[in-house]
PDB file of C-alpha atoms in Angstrom:
ATOM      1  CA  MET C  24     118.369 120.217 118.656  1.00 55.00           C
ATOM      2  CA  ASP C  25     117.045 117.633 116.209  1.00 61.00           C
ATOM      3  CA  ASN C  26     113.345 116.993 115.967  1.00 64.00           C
ATOM      4  CA  PRO C  27     112.374 113.342 116.348  1.00 61.00           C
ATOM      5  CA  LYS C  28     111.307 111.582 113.189  1.00 67.00           C
ATOM      6  CA  PHE C  29     107.608 110.831 113.019  1.00 60.00           C
ATOM      7  CA  ASP C  30     105.974 108.516 110.535  1.00 66.00           C
ATOM      8  CA  ALA C  31     102.460 109.764 109.766  1.00 63.00           C
ATOM      9  CA  ASN C  32     101.375 106.224 108.815  1.00 67.00           C
ATOM     10  CA  GLU C  33     102.398 104.717 112.141  1.00 68.00           C
ATOM     11  CA  PRO C  34      99.430 104.150 114.467  1.00 64.00           C
ATOM     12  CA  VAL C  35      99.741 106.261 117.607  1.00 74.00           C
ATOM     13  CA  GLY C  36      97.420 106.029 120.589  1.00 80.00           C
ATOM     14  CA  MET C  37      95.799 102.795 119.442  1.00 87.00           C
ATOM     15  CA  PHE C  38      95.701  99.304 120.898  1.00 87.00           C
ATOM     16  CA  ILE C  39      96.310  96.742 118.199  1.00 88.00           C
ATOM     17  CA  PHE C  40      94.189  93.613 118.503  1.00 89.00           C
ATOM     18  CA  LYS C  41      92.833  90.875 116.273  1.00 90.00           C
ATOM     19  CA  GLU C  42      89.181  90.045 115.709  1.00 88.00           C
ATOM     20  CA  LYS C  43      89.635  86.643 117.336  1.00 92.00           C
ATOM     21  CA  ASP C  44      90.688  88.393 120.572  1.00 92.00           C
ATOM     22  CA  GLU C  45      87.579  90.598 120.879  1.00 92.00           C
ATOM     23  CA  ARG C  46      85.651  88.249 123.136  1.00 93.00           C
ATOM     24  CA  ALA C  47      88.551  87.830 125.567  1.00 93.00           C
ATOM     25  CA  LEU C  48      89.235  91.575 125.486  1.00 92.00           C
ATOM     26  CA  VAL C  49      85.652  92.467 126.406  1.00 91.00           C
ATOM     27  CA  GLN C  50      85.473  89.687 129.020  1.00 92.00           C
ATOM     28  CA  ASP C  51      88.646  90.875 130.751  1.00 89.00           C
ATOM     29  CA  LEU C  52      87.862  94.586 130.566  1.00 86.00           C
ATOM     30  CA  ILE C  53      84.171  94.576 131.454  1.00 84.00           C
ATOM     31  CA  VAL C  54      82.843  91.279 132.777  1.00 85.00           C
ATOM     32  CA  ASN C  55      85.711  89.833 134.824  1.00 86.00           C
ATOM     33  CA  VAL C  56      87.105  93.043 136.294  1.00 80.00           C
ATOM     34  CA  ASP C  57      86.959  93.482 140.071  1.00 76.00           C
ATOM     35  CA  PRO C  58      85.777  97.022 140.887  1.00 71.00           C
ATOM     36  CA  SER C  59      87.572  97.069 144.245  1.00 72.00           C
ATOM     37  CA  GLU C  60      90.907  96.827 142.428  1.00 72.00           C
ATOM     38  CA  LEU C  61      90.077  99.830 140.256  1.00 70.00           C
ATOM     39  CA  LEU C  62      88.793 102.218 142.920  1.00 69.00           C
ATOM     40  CA  ASP C  63      92.285 103.348 143.920  1.00 69.00           C
ATOM     41  CA  SER C  64      93.862 103.066 140.486  1.00 65.00           C
ATOM     42  CA  ARG C  65      94.854 105.989 138.332  1.00 66.00           C
ATOM     43  CA  PRO C  66      93.755 107.134 135.852  1.00 72.00           C
ATOM     44  CA  HIS C  67      90.062 106.744 136.498  1.00 70.00           C
ATOM     45  CA  GLY C  68      88.183 105.508 133.465  1.00 76.00           C
ATOM     46  CA  ILE C  69      91.057 103.343 132.257  1.00 81.00           C
ATOM     47  CA  ILE C  70      88.659 100.680 130.963  1.00 82.00           C
ATOM     48  CA  ALA C  71      86.789 103.142 128.754  1.00 83.00           C
ATOM     49  CA  TYR C  72      90.153 104.499 127.582  1.00 85.00           C
ATOM     50  CA  ILE C  73      91.403 101.047 126.582  1.00 88.00           C
ATOM     51  CA  LEU C  74      88.161 100.316 124.723  1.00 88.00           C
ATOM     52  CA  PHE C  75      88.413 103.658 122.949  1.00 88.00           C
ATOM     53  CA  MET C  76      91.996 102.902 121.854  1.00 90.00           C
ATOM     54  CA  CYS C  77      90.804  99.553 120.457  1.00 91.00           C
ATOM     55  CA  LEU C  78      88.001 101.329 118.593  1.00 89.00           C
ATOM     56  CA  ARG C  79      90.534 103.763 117.149  1.00 89.00           C
ATOM     57  CA  TRP C  80      92.550 100.810 115.837  1.00 90.00           C
ATOM     58  CA  ALA C  81      89.519  99.229 114.158  1.00 90.00           C
ATOM     59  CA  ASP C  82      88.632 102.599 112.635  1.00 89.00           C
ATOM     60  CA  HIS C  83      92.233 103.156 111.511  1.00 88.00           C
ATOM     61  CA  MET C  84      92.201  99.771 109.775  1.00 90.00           C
ATOM     62  CA  ASN C  85      88.966 100.847 108.037  1.00 91.00           C
ATOM     63  CA  ASN C  86      87.266  97.652 109.155  1.00 89.00           C
ATOM     64  CA  PRO C  87      83.601  98.463 109.843  1.00 90.00           C
ATOM     65  CA  ARG C  88      82.770  94.847 110.712  1.00 92.00           C
ATOM     66  CA  GLN C  89      85.407  94.742 113.443  1.00 92.00           C
ATOM     67  CA  LEU C  90      84.355  98.176 114.716  1.00 90.00           C
ATOM     68  CA  GLN C  91      80.693  97.220 114.923  1.00 91.00           C
ATOM     69  CA  SER C  92      81.481  93.858 116.495  1.00 92.00           C
ATOM     70  CA  LEU C  93      83.621  95.399 119.241  1.00 92.00           C
ATOM     71  CA  LEU C  94      81.016  98.065 119.986  1.00 90.00           C
ATOM     72  CA  THR C  95      78.182  95.535 120.077  1.00 91.00           C
ATOM     73  CA  LYS C  96      80.058  93.159 122.385  1.00 92.00           C
ATOM     74  CA  SER C  97      81.129  96.012 124.664  1.00 89.00           C
ATOM     75  CA  ILE C  98      77.660  97.501 124.987  1.00 86.00           C
ATOM     76  CA  SER C  99      76.064  94.082 125.532  1.00 89.00           C
ATOM     77  CA  SER C 100      78.588  93.281 128.264  1.00 87.00           C
ATOM     78  CA  ILE C 101      78.065  96.649 129.971  1.00 82.00           C
ATOM     79  CA  LYS C 102      74.293  96.098 129.955  1.00 81.00           C
ATOM     80  CA  HIS C 103      74.747  92.581 131.323  1.00 83.00           C
ATOM     81  CA  VAL C 104      77.009  93.734 134.167  1.00 79.00           C
ATOM     82  CA  ALA C 105      74.779  96.700 135.011  1.00 75.00           C
ATOM     83  CA  THR C 106      71.633  94.582 135.269  1.00 78.00           C
ATOM     84  CA  ALA C 107      73.057  91.296 136.592  1.00 75.00           C
ATOM     85  CA  ASP C 108      73.851  92.123 140.221  1.00 64.00           C
ATOM     86  CA  HIS C 109      71.662  94.795 141.798  1.00 61.00           C
ATOM     87  CA  LYS C 110      73.239  94.408 145.249  1.00 63.00           C
ATOM     88  CA  ASN C 111      76.806  95.060 144.084  1.00 58.00           C
ATOM     89  CA  SER C 112      76.840  98.856 143.815  1.00 58.00           C
ATOM     90  CA  PRO C 113      80.611  99.217 143.077  1.00 58.00           C
ATOM     91  CA  ARG C 114      80.165  96.878 140.118  1.00 57.00           C
ATOM     92  CA  GLN C 115      77.199  98.911 138.851  1.00 57.00           C
ATOM     93  CA  LEU C 116      79.189 102.117 139.286  1.00 58.00           C
ATOM     94  CA  LEU C 117      81.999 100.623 137.222  1.00 58.00           C
ATOM     95  CA  ALA C 118      79.553  99.511 134.545  1.00 57.00           C
ATOM     96  CA  ASN C 119      78.070 103.001 134.406  1.00 57.00           C
ATOM     97  CA  SER C 120      81.489 104.633 134.126  1.00 56.00           C
ATOM     98  CA  SER C 121      82.369 102.236 131.321  1.00 55.00           C
ATOM     99  CA  GLY C 122      79.076 103.202 129.722  1.00 54.00           C
ATOM    100  CA  SER C 123      80.789 106.172 128.122  1.00 55.00           C
ATOM    101  CA  ILE C 124      81.544 103.714 125.345  1.00 58.00           C
ATOM    102  CA  LYS C 125      77.863 104.067 124.427  1.00 56.00           C
ATOM    103  CA  HIS C 126      78.580 107.694 123.605  1.00 59.00           C
ATOM    104  CA  VAL C 127      81.383 106.585 121.283  1.00 58.00           C
ATOM    105  CA  ALA C 128      78.934 104.221 119.595  1.00 58.00           C
ATOM    106  CA  THR C 129      76.687 107.136 118.726  1.00 60.00           C
ATOM    107  CA  LEU C 130      79.655 108.958 117.229  1.00 59.00           C
ATOM    108  CA  TYR C 131      80.307 106.010 114.923  1.00 58.00           C
ATOM    109  CA  ASN C 132      76.579 105.646 114.109  1.00 58.00           C
ATOM    110  CA  VAL C 133      76.445 102.032 115.291  1.00 51.00           C
TER     111      VAL C 133
END
């Protein structure tokens, strides 16, 4: 049985995006998402996973400006969603679960 060829330089497990798309990415993943649609979805924590894959891409490209910008926009959006609507507990729960991105920020010293 032949082993599949693997290129060590090929990005694996990363979401490729451009700096100009950061705002739309964060808006769609954090601000505009409807928590009721995600409650039954699998896997749980998909939003944090997608953000992490984007962070991996920025780190892989060795672009600290893009990495810091994405982290800053993500954290600001999470804070905004968590504090904006106190009556909407599913939305706050989603914001808190996406808050694991704050842990990633500490890993990157941002």
